[in-house]
Amino acid sequence: MQLSNELINDLQHMIEKASRERLSRDDLKTVCEHLGISKLYYDVDFEDDFRFRDNRVGKVVADEEIEGNKIMLYKDGQQTGLCLKYAYFFDDKEYVHSYQEFKIGVKKEDLDLEALKLFADLLYLLMSRRNMRKMLDISQNSDALTGIPNVVFLQKKYKELTRTIPEEDLLLIRLNLQNFRYVNDVAGGRAGDEAIIQYSRKLCTFVADDEAVCRLGGDNYVLVIRKKNLEAVQRKLGSVLISNLKSAPGVTFNISTWMGISEAVKGRRRPFFERLNEASAACELAKGKLKKPVVYFDDELVEAISKSRKILSMFRPAIQKREFVPFFQAKVDMRNGELVGFEALCRWIHEGHFIYPDQFIPVLDKNSLIPELDITIFKATCSAIRQWKNMGYDVPVISSNFSKKNLYVMDIDERIADIIDDFGLSPDCLEIEITESVKDTEYEQLMDFIRKLKNKGIRISIDDFGTGYSSLSLIHNINADVIKIDRSFVDKLPDDRRSRILIESIINIADRLHMSVIAEGVENEKQGRALLEMGCNKAQGYYYSKPVDFEAATKLLESTAFRPMSE
Ligand code: C2E
Ligand code: CA
Ligand code: CA
């Protein structure tokens, strides 16, 4: 075969072109024609007995080396032809990157090795560029931990889908895993990562080709699905089993989700991120305030969002106008009806009507404004104690609530101690209620907070005890004075066995650790008696008194006592 310098020139040009832009199939075809190549294979797995794309099996009958490249004859059925294999060796392993099959009749002597080598270089360049592009594409479009698509990919896919599918047929769903931190708490962070990977893979199988999934990070995902498939997907999401984790063998976690759904309005095209924001807002409410597994972004939700914006804008002026005041709820020793304390609970009195904590506490908490409120209520509580003392009353210990956001407030212990000092009070007439913490990351801070306040002589009470996962293990390490049994357990008394078992074990441990126990939310005698039987003597609840204002609380200080719980 006569090969011209022209061909070599052409090849060199092609290599240059390939480093700048894509080569067409036709470019390659022409060169193959000139080189006598009838078939070209590259970027495929080769074996010695290689399998052709059309499934013929070629058997190598002889091979020989030409300048580091293997040239071999292979037998294909009746015919014998010439092939050239380009390979490199690494760690004694052969990596073939291209393979050329020559036209029948081409002989070894006919081959222009220089041109063939150039051609092989060109193929290698194309291949590595393609792989590089693939890798880049993967890293830009997929989540690093799980390898499933990320939001960049989902946005593109959404655009692509809406070209053929009407927007109103597609639901955009934001997912958050329910109680996922439980996996981290029980099995540790590494198991958490493993669980996320396993969950992500399963999640990908829930959607069809014309639907999509992505991971946003943490335990957050987004789905784009056809409306008609919602029920099926929801069923699958309701219970996903995660098991066989290397870092937690033998444990199976059953994971369900919070879902926030954005529906499209007919005839109104909206950008992807607008819908994602809607779905996220709905999901936030699903797991936060509403505690409902599925929440749609609708008019009701828009109103809830505008309400919380309103609260935020009203907050500072309300502090200045002293609209936040403490109400006081009695704590009673059920054995003799004696008033043993008060809990100060915040009320917002705005233009003559009440706004209750469940309407504003979560909003303030989320926006980190709550420490300011807590300090305001604490000051007002100290002021009330001062007044009662001046009026000559014997004032029992009064507790005040502090949100966990205070764990991150600098010198919070100093501020609290200064306020107590300013009102001329002794620290032991006050108690700080803080809710039980479950996050690993908060645990250290919680201990630190408690240690600092205790050093200042202030009592600590652990609120809503029993609602976190790690309660019973935590209690040993937390140096609190009081444990408040959560209302949700008291609610189910006297009959619920699980509540009884839990309450009994809390009382047991508290006794051993010399902590005092109080039950909250006692509404009737049956509950009170059940608690007494189990050894919890103190209670707070509507059975005795609702939270009342300063004047009504003064009357409670005056009156002799509540009615003892009959045995
Ligand atoms: P909490 O600290 O668990 O307070 C107990 C809540 O249960 C109070 O609701 C109280 O009125 C209510 N409660 C008491 N006895 C009964 C009963 O027998 N039955 C029923 N159904 N409920 C009863 P409230 O005052 O609406 O406060 C709700 C939550 O808001 C509080 O829960 C607390 O977490 C938070 N909160 C209130 N004031 C403050 C504050 O000044 N700072 C902070 N950070 N949180 C506060
Ligand atoms: Ca409380
Ligand atoms: Ca509570």
XYZ file of C-alpha atoms and ligand atoms in Angstrom:
615
model
C 0.000 0.000 0.000
C 1.352 3.377 -1.023
C 1.150 5.907 1.739
C 1.968 9.490 1.041
C 3.491 12.200 3.136
C 0.229 13.917 2.502
C -1.523 11.387 4.712
C 0.932 11.983 7.532
C 0.345 15.689 7.156
C -3.388 15.129 7.242
C -3.043 13.089 10.398
C -0.956 15.732 12.080
C -3.584 18.290 11.227
C -6.265 16.081 12.630
C -4.391 15.717 15.894
C -4.132 19.461 16.145
C -7.802 19.855 15.328
C -8.758 17.176 17.852
C -7.031 19.106 20.618
C -9.270 22.077 19.853
C -12.600 20.666 18.733
C -14.554 17.546 18.000
C -13.653 15.369 15.055
C -16.423 13.928 13.005
C -16.913 10.269 12.253
C -16.261 11.096 8.612
C -12.819 12.488 9.458
C -11.906 9.121 10.914
C -13.503 7.164 8.115
C -11.373 8.867 5.463
C -8.150 8.105 7.302
C -9.190 4.493 7.861
C -9.847 4.192 4.159
C -6.348 5.479 3.331
C -4.703 3.198 5.893
C -6.504 0.105 4.670
C -8.401 -0.306 7.917
C -11.727 -2.028 7.545
C -12.775 -1.953 11.165
C -11.724 0.081 14.113
C -12.281 -0.664 17.773
C -11.395 1.583 20.620
C -12.535 2.315 24.125
C -13.802 -1.227 24.533
C -12.593 -4.018 26.758
C -10.291 -6.309 24.883
C -9.308 -9.776 25.756
C -6.916 -12.065 23.965
C -9.858 -13.832 22.538
C -11.731 -10.708 21.784
C -15.367 -10.391 21.041
C -16.302 -8.143 18.200
C -19.205 -5.757 18.401
C -21.087 -8.013 15.981
C -20.312 -10.930 18.248
C -17.865 -12.766 15.986
C -15.109 -14.339 17.985
C -11.616 -13.797 16.613
C -8.897 -16.161 17.610
C -5.339 -14.962 17.650
C -3.148 -17.393 15.765
C 0.138 -15.569 15.693
C 1.478 -12.334 17.008
C 4.626 -10.394 16.720
C 5.848 -7.092 18.044
C 6.480 -4.066 15.882
C 8.030 -1.148 17.723
C 6.216 -1.887 20.937
C 2.910 -2.507 19.249
C 1.551 -5.907 18.785
C 0.667 -6.972 15.368
C -1.165 -10.184 15.068
C -2.899 -12.423 12.707
C -6.225 -13.629 13.679
C -8.459 -16.223 12.279
C -12.069 -15.474 11.819
C -13.928 -18.465 10.574
C -12.445 -19.333 7.232
C -10.709 -16.051 6.693
C -7.360 -14.961 7.974
C -6.722 -11.276 8.347
C -4.255 -8.832 9.770
C -4.869 -6.867 12.916
C -2.974 -4.306 14.870
C -3.334 -3.880 18.566
C -2.102 -0.774 20.366
C -1.522 -1.226 24.013
C 0.491 0.023 26.917
C 1.645 -1.800 29.989
C 1.138 -0.703 33.531
C 1.883 -2.854 36.574
C 2.473 -5.757 34.212
C -1.036 -5.431 32.991
C -1.801 -4.743 29.386
C -4.228 -1.952 28.585
C -5.384 -1.983 25.001
C -6.594 1.301 23.743
C -7.257 0.623 20.125
C -7.502 -2.206 17.747
C -7.526 -2.089 13.993
C -8.585 -4.722 11.579
C -7.241 -4.466 8.039
C -8.952 -5.279 4.826
C -8.561 -8.865 3.664
C -5.491 -9.099 1.553
C -3.439 -6.399 3.295
C -0.033 -7.752 4.253
C 2.435 -6.842 6.938
C 4.792 -5.255 4.430
C 1.999 -2.990 3.205
C 1.588 -1.231 6.523
C 2.952 2.266 7.044
C 3.847 2.003 10.670
C 4.641 5.664 11.109
C 1.215 6.710 9.890
C -0.426 3.969 11.939
C 1.370 5.128 15.050
C 0.258 8.670 14.503
C -3.253 7.393 13.982
C -3.089 5.420 17.223
C -1.913 8.560 19.043
C -4.853 10.398 17.621
C -7.271 7.728 18.818
C -5.681 7.800 22.247
C -6.107 11.548 22.427
C -9.752 11.293 21.442
C -10.370 8.596 23.971
C -8.771 10.364 26.885
C -10.544 13.560 26.003
C -13.837 11.753 25.961
C -13.126 10.120 29.324
C -12.010 13.414 30.763
C -15.194 15.074 29.585
C -17.190 12.221 31.084
C -15.410 12.596 34.408
C -15.812 16.349 34.449
C -19.423 15.966 33.556
C -19.914 13.510 36.389
C -18.229 15.708 38.976
C -20.190 18.779 37.940
C -23.497 16.993 37.827
C -23.322 14.567 40.661
C -23.178 14.520 44.397
C -19.725 13.721 45.736
C -20.743 11.326 48.509
C -23.398 9.270 46.765
C -22.645 9.706 43.063
C -26.316 10.377 42.321
C -27.239 13.570 40.423
C -26.934 16.923 42.150
C -29.108 19.987 41.810
C -27.176 21.290 38.778
C -28.143 18.160 36.925
C -31.713 18.245 38.148
C -32.187 21.777 36.932
C -31.012 20.785 33.437
C -33.151 17.678 33.471
C -36.183 19.682 34.554
C -35.680 22.037 31.636
C -35.378 19.092 29.293
C -38.474 17.361 30.691
C -40.642 20.463 30.475
C -39.913 20.689 26.768
C -42.050 17.615 26.185
C -44.164 17.280 29.340
C -46.615 20.013 30.428
C -45.353 21.668 33.599
C -48.593 20.926 35.442
C -48.036 17.191 34.967
C -44.787 17.394 36.922
C -44.541 17.635 40.675
C -41.411 19.019 42.247
C -40.910 17.446 45.656
C -38.449 18.327 48.373
C -37.675 15.422 50.687
C -36.154 15.348 54.129
C -35.582 12.064 55.921
C -37.529 11.644 59.143
C -35.435 11.056 62.211
C -32.310 10.525 60.195
C -30.204 11.874 63.022
C -31.302 8.756 64.865
C -29.057 6.730 62.530
C -26.127 9.000 63.368
C -26.902 8.885 67.069
C -27.310 5.137 67.247
C -24.664 4.012 64.794
C -22.310 6.970 64.364
C -21.392 9.306 61.527
C -19.772 6.719 59.304
C -22.893 4.562 59.345
C -24.815 7.743 58.597
C -22.793 8.243 55.394
C -23.247 4.622 54.429
C -26.968 4.857 55.056
C -27.205 7.985 52.893
C -25.445 6.185 50.055
C -27.727 3.170 50.307
C -30.816 5.347 50.595
C -29.784 7.437 47.583
C -29.399 4.347 45.418
C -32.800 3.077 46.437
C -34.373 6.456 45.834
C -33.065 6.462 42.260
C -34.979 3.257 41.553
C -38.275 4.900 42.567
C -38.367 7.174 39.545
C -38.945 6.492 35.851
C -36.791 7.651 32.921
C -38.885 10.752 32.415
C -38.528 11.663 36.073
C -35.509 12.646 38.155
C -33.876 12.659 41.565
C -31.096 14.666 43.147
C -29.407 14.989 46.519
C -29.097 18.510 47.845
C -26.766 17.516 50.669
C -27.286 16.115 54.166
C -30.510 14.154 54.223
C -32.202 16.416 51.687
C -33.366 15.361 48.248
C -35.442 16.672 45.383
C -37.676 14.622 43.128
C -39.321 15.595 39.873
C -42.060 13.093 39.137
C -45.176 12.683 37.016
C -48.313 13.613 38.890
C -49.890 10.271 38.147
C -47.037 8.459 39.910
C -47.300 10.360 43.173
C -49.216 7.710 45.048
C -46.828 4.921 44.072
C -43.751 6.979 44.938
C -45.284 8.071 48.226
C -45.959 4.464 49.159
C -42.343 3.521 48.512
C -41.023 6.534 50.411
C -43.170 5.660 53.409
C -40.816 2.912 54.465
C -37.331 2.419 53.070
C -35.289 -0.231 54.829
C -31.591 0.417 55.259
C -29.565 -2.531 56.444
C -26.260 -4.393 56.205
C -24.234 -1.274 56.904
C -20.572 -2.101 57.397
C -20.359 0.202 60.387
C -23.589 -1.060 61.928
C -24.033 -4.718 60.999
C -27.229 -6.387 62.051
C -29.141 -3.124 62.429
C -32.013 -2.254 60.109
C -33.298 1.284 59.922
C -36.748 2.035 58.597
C -36.662 5.465 57.015
C -39.636 7.604 56.101
C -39.724 11.164 54.819
C -41.153 14.632 55.144
C -42.366 15.838 51.770
C -42.959 19.364 50.520
C -44.697 19.459 47.149
C -44.799 22.230 44.579
C -47.535 21.885 41.973
C -47.479 23.918 38.797
C -50.262 26.250 37.842
C -51.687 25.619 34.404
C -50.516 28.053 31.803
C -47.912 29.693 34.040
C -44.347 28.714 33.353
C -42.022 29.230 36.238
C -38.310 28.803 36.687
C -37.010 25.668 38.382
C -35.629 27.455 41.448
C -38.916 29.180 42.157
C -40.610 25.805 42.373
C -37.747 24.402 44.443
C -38.146 27.280 46.916
C -41.851 26.529 47.204
C -41.254 22.837 47.781
C -38.578 23.659 50.368
C -40.855 26.020 52.264
C -43.558 23.331 52.311
C -41.072 20.696 53.503
C -39.803 22.992 56.251
C -43.348 23.365 57.554
C -44.046 19.650 57.175
C -41.267 18.709 59.547
C -41.405 21.815 61.699
C -44.659 23.286 62.728
C -47.168 20.979 61.056
C -45.494 17.613 61.734
C -47.336 16.257 58.698
C -45.566 13.867 56.304
C -46.871 15.607 53.183
C -47.442 19.332 52.744
C -48.387 21.119 49.516
C -47.292 24.630 48.786
C -50.660 26.365 48.620
C -52.503 29.513 49.730
C -52.593 28.365 53.336
C -48.870 27.977 53.336
C -48.285 31.330 51.715
C -50.277 32.796 54.573
C -48.224 30.946 57.186
C -45.046 32.301 55.625
C -46.329 35.838 55.536
C -47.401 35.434 59.165
C -43.910 34.507 60.256
C -42.501 37.459 58.318
C -44.971 39.666 60.148
C -43.903 38.267 63.504
C -40.276 38.973 62.714
C -41.012 42.543 61.797
C -43.160 43.057 64.907
C -40.632 41.558 67.319
C -38.239 44.449 68.069
C -40.950 47.092 68.496
C -42.830 44.650 70.757
C -39.752 44.212 72.987
C -39.424 47.981 73.265
C -43.102 48.419 74.077
C -42.801 45.679 76.738
C -45.476 43.555 75.081
C -43.829 40.322 76.260
C -44.723 39.382 79.815
C -44.323 36.267 81.942
C -47.368 34.334 83.105
C -46.876 31.990 86.001
C -47.957 28.387 86.267
C -48.012 26.728 89.673
C -45.889 23.693 90.537
C -47.484 21.671 93.284
C -46.499 18.923 95.695
C -49.391 16.543 95.062
C -49.116 14.876 98.478
C -50.116 17.974 100.446
C -51.192 20.466 97.780
C -48.384 22.860 98.686
C -47.224 25.403 96.104
C -43.568 24.536 95.494
C -42.760 26.727 92.518
C -43.812 28.578 89.394
C -42.826 28.286 85.781
C -42.666 31.592 83.960
C -44.218 31.244 80.499
C -44.091 33.975 77.947
C -47.210 35.776 76.706
C -47.275 38.420 73.996
C -49.970 40.992 74.601
C -50.405 42.939 71.400
C -53.030 45.685 71.090
C -55.159 44.116 73.770
C -55.070 40.481 72.658
C -52.872 37.500 73.374
C -50.471 35.865 71.012
C -49.501 32.420 72.306
C -45.974 30.942 72.280
C -46.666 28.315 69.616
C -47.329 31.160 67.154
C -44.081 33.030 67.664
C -41.525 30.916 69.609
C -40.700 28.602 66.641
C -40.320 31.601 64.303
C -38.051 33.471 66.702
C -36.099 30.315 67.439
C -35.451 29.636 63.783
C -34.276 33.188 63.247
C -32.074 33.208 66.337
C -33.983 36.027 67.992
C -35.091 33.844 70.859
C -32.201 34.605 73.286
C -33.363 38.194 73.366
C -36.868 37.099 74.315
C -35.592 34.654 76.938
C -33.547 37.358 78.630
C -36.524 39.742 78.530
C -38.788 37.189 80.224
C -36.060 36.272 82.685
C -35.629 39.941 83.671
C -39.392 40.380 84.063
C -39.482 37.225 86.211
C -36.711 38.540 88.483
C -38.596 41.802 88.724
C -41.772 39.931 89.755
C -39.876 38.038 92.450
C -38.424 41.306 93.711
C -41.913 42.826 93.961
C -43.330 39.788 95.755
C -40.439 39.787 98.182
C -40.975 43.493 98.816
C -44.635 42.709 99.455
C -43.482 40.243 102.099
C -44.282 36.954 100.376
C -42.366 33.770 100.768
C -41.556 33.152 97.073
C -40.937 29.581 95.850
C -38.327 28.760 93.188
C -39.367 30.144 89.791
C -38.198 28.624 86.562
C -37.708 30.405 83.255
C -37.298 28.836 79.804
C -34.103 29.222 77.810
C -33.947 28.022 74.215
C -30.976 25.975 73.055
C -29.919 28.910 70.910
C -28.554 30.364 74.163
C -25.885 27.666 74.222
C -24.091 29.750 71.619
C -24.488 33.114 73.322
C -21.172 34.405 74.688
C -21.037 34.935 78.446
C -24.668 33.965 78.867
C -23.902 32.863 82.426
C -22.494 36.308 83.256
C -25.538 38.047 81.828
C -27.910 35.850 83.817
C -25.918 36.310 87.028
C -25.809 40.093 86.517
C -29.590 40.273 86.152
C -30.104 38.239 89.338
C -27.697 40.575 91.065
C -29.379 43.713 89.738
C -32.634 42.684 91.423
C -30.844 41.811 94.624
C -31.851 38.161 94.444
C -30.006 35.029 95.406
C -29.337 32.611 92.502
C -30.951 29.648 94.252
C -34.433 31.152 93.982
C -34.244 30.738 90.193
C -34.180 27.783 87.864
C -33.362 27.626 84.166
C -35.390 25.191 82.036
C -33.650 23.965 78.954
C -34.878 21.246 76.641
C -33.038 17.992 76.382
C -30.471 18.048 73.607
C -29.913 15.149 71.244
C -27.519 16.378 68.628
C -23.945 15.202 69.173
C -22.713 18.632 68.264
C -24.853 20.329 70.891
C -24.039 17.965 73.666
C -20.714 19.554 74.635
C -22.268 23.002 74.578
C -25.152 21.844 76.729
C -22.780 20.428 79.363
C -20.762 23.626 79.279
C -23.867 25.776 79.664
C -25.046 23.727 82.646
C -21.609 23.727 84.268
C -21.291 27.499 84.005
C -24.741 28.214 85.420
C -24.277 25.721 88.230
C -21.011 27.404 89.132
C -23.006 30.571 89.612
C -25.383 28.716 91.930
C -28.333 28.637 89.502
C -30.532 25.541 89.354
C -31.043 23.676 86.092
C -34.076 21.779 84.954
C -34.189 19.534 81.903
C -37.445 20.223 80.080
C -39.506 17.883 77.903
C -37.526 14.942 79.177
C -38.102 11.634 77.398
C -38.796 13.080 73.965
C -35.204 12.796 72.709
C -33.595 9.522 71.785
C -30.618 9.586 74.028
C -32.487 10.685 77.145
C -31.695 7.852 79.429
C -28.036 7.695 78.519
C -27.661 11.450 78.759
C -29.124 11.806 82.186
C -26.073 10.240 83.877
C -23.755 12.854 82.485
C -25.937 15.874 82.919
C -25.563 17.503 86.231
C -29.079 18.958 86.410
C -31.194 19.514 89.503
C -34.620 18.756 88.096
C -36.062 16.571 85.368
C -39.398 17.503 83.865
C -41.290 14.530 82.482
C -42.814 15.557 79.181
C -46.535 16.084 78.850
C -46.803 13.508 76.076
C -46.148 10.705 78.614
C -48.407 12.143 81.291
C -51.168 12.461 78.670
C -51.275 8.692 78.255
C -51.568 7.911 81.965
C -52.861 5.976 83.764
C -53.245 3.143 81.245
C -50.424 3.255 78.701
C -47.807 0.661 79.616
C -44.965 2.206 77.667
C -45.435 5.590 79.291
C -45.516 3.982 82.724
C -42.316 2.050 82.066
C -40.542 5.137 80.806
C -41.729 7.333 83.672
C -40.768 4.693 86.214
C -37.267 4.374 84.831
C -36.807 8.151 84.742
C -37.882 8.369 88.381
C -35.551 5.526 89.290
C -32.482 7.030 87.705
C -33.290 10.516 88.992
C -33.573 9.136 92.525
C -30.199 7.491 92.300
C -28.624 10.664 90.937
C -30.345 12.833 93.570
C -32.305 14.807 91.025
C -35.814 15.910 91.625
C -38.629 14.967 89.216
C -41.694 16.932 88.187
C -44.418 15.945 85.740
C -45.931 18.520 83.407
C -49.377 18.610 81.880
C -51.313 16.944 84.690
C -54.941 17.541 83.784
C -56.874 15.137 85.979
C -56.806 13.221 89.200
C -56.207 9.863 87.555
C -52.964 11.063 86.047
C -51.912 12.653 89.344
C -52.570 9.505 91.293
C -50.728 7.331 88.818
C -47.720 9.625 89.117
C -47.826 9.555 92.905
C -47.984 5.766 92.830
C -44.877 5.674 90.706
C -43.036 7.998 93.053
C -43.323 11.353 91.295
C -44.663 13.816 93.846
C -44.495 17.124 92.023
C -46.674 18.234 89.188
C -47.650 21.159 87.050
C -50.770 21.272 84.928
C -54.251 22.576 84.270
C -55.566 20.335 87.052
C -54.050 22.821 89.490
C -53.740 26.008 87.541
C -53.267 27.412 84.068
C -50.469 29.938 83.625
C -51.774 33.177 85.135
C -50.696 36.833 85.237
C -48.827 38.616 88.048
C -51.955 39.557 90.006
C -53.486 36.077 89.866
C -50.151 34.537 90.791
C -49.994 36.868 93.793
C -53.339 35.407 94.912
C -51.873 31.907 94.613
C -49.014 32.981 96.892
C -51.557 34.245 99.413
C -53.919 31.285 99.460
C -53.060 28.439 101.742
C -52.644 25.514 99.404
C -54.145 23.410 96.630
C -56.245 20.390 97.414
C -54.059 17.346 98.092
C -54.427 14.473 95.656
C -56.599 11.841 97.352
C -54.898 8.494 97.770
P -43.078 24.149 77.898
O -41.853 24.779 78.431
O -43.095 22.656 77.813
O -44.256 24.692 78.733
C -45.365 23.950 79.089
C -46.515 24.262 78.204
O -47.573 23.376 78.505
C -47.075 25.666 78.380
O -47.594 26.076 77.139
C -48.200 25.408 79.351
O -49.195 26.406 79.295
C -48.721 24.108 78.838
N -49.425 23.357 79.859
C -49.211 23.357 81.183
N -50.057 22.511 81.810
C -50.820 21.951 80.831
C -51.895 20.983 80.860
O -52.308 20.471 81.881
N -52.437 20.638 79.655
C -52.009 21.191 78.485
N -52.596 20.805 77.364
N -51.006 22.105 78.453
C -50.425 22.484 79.617
P -47.319 27.505 76.596
O -47.335 28.504 77.677
O -48.223 27.697 75.434
O -45.819 27.380 76.087
C -45.507 26.520 75.072
C -44.031 26.396 74.918
O -43.441 27.619 74.501
C -43.322 26.045 76.200
O -43.389 24.686 76.417
C -41.929 26.509 75.925
O -41.231 25.545 75.197
C -42.168 27.703 75.045
N -42.000 28.927 75.827
C -42.890 29.604 76.572
N -42.308 30.693 77.120
C -41.015 30.688 76.714
C -39.879 31.557 76.943
O -39.928 32.576 77.656
N -38.707 31.224 76.325
C -38.611 30.108 75.559
N -37.423 29.835 74.998
N -39.626 29.287 75.340
C -40.820 29.576 75.918
Ca -40.714 24.669 80.219
Ca -42.167 21.075 78.738
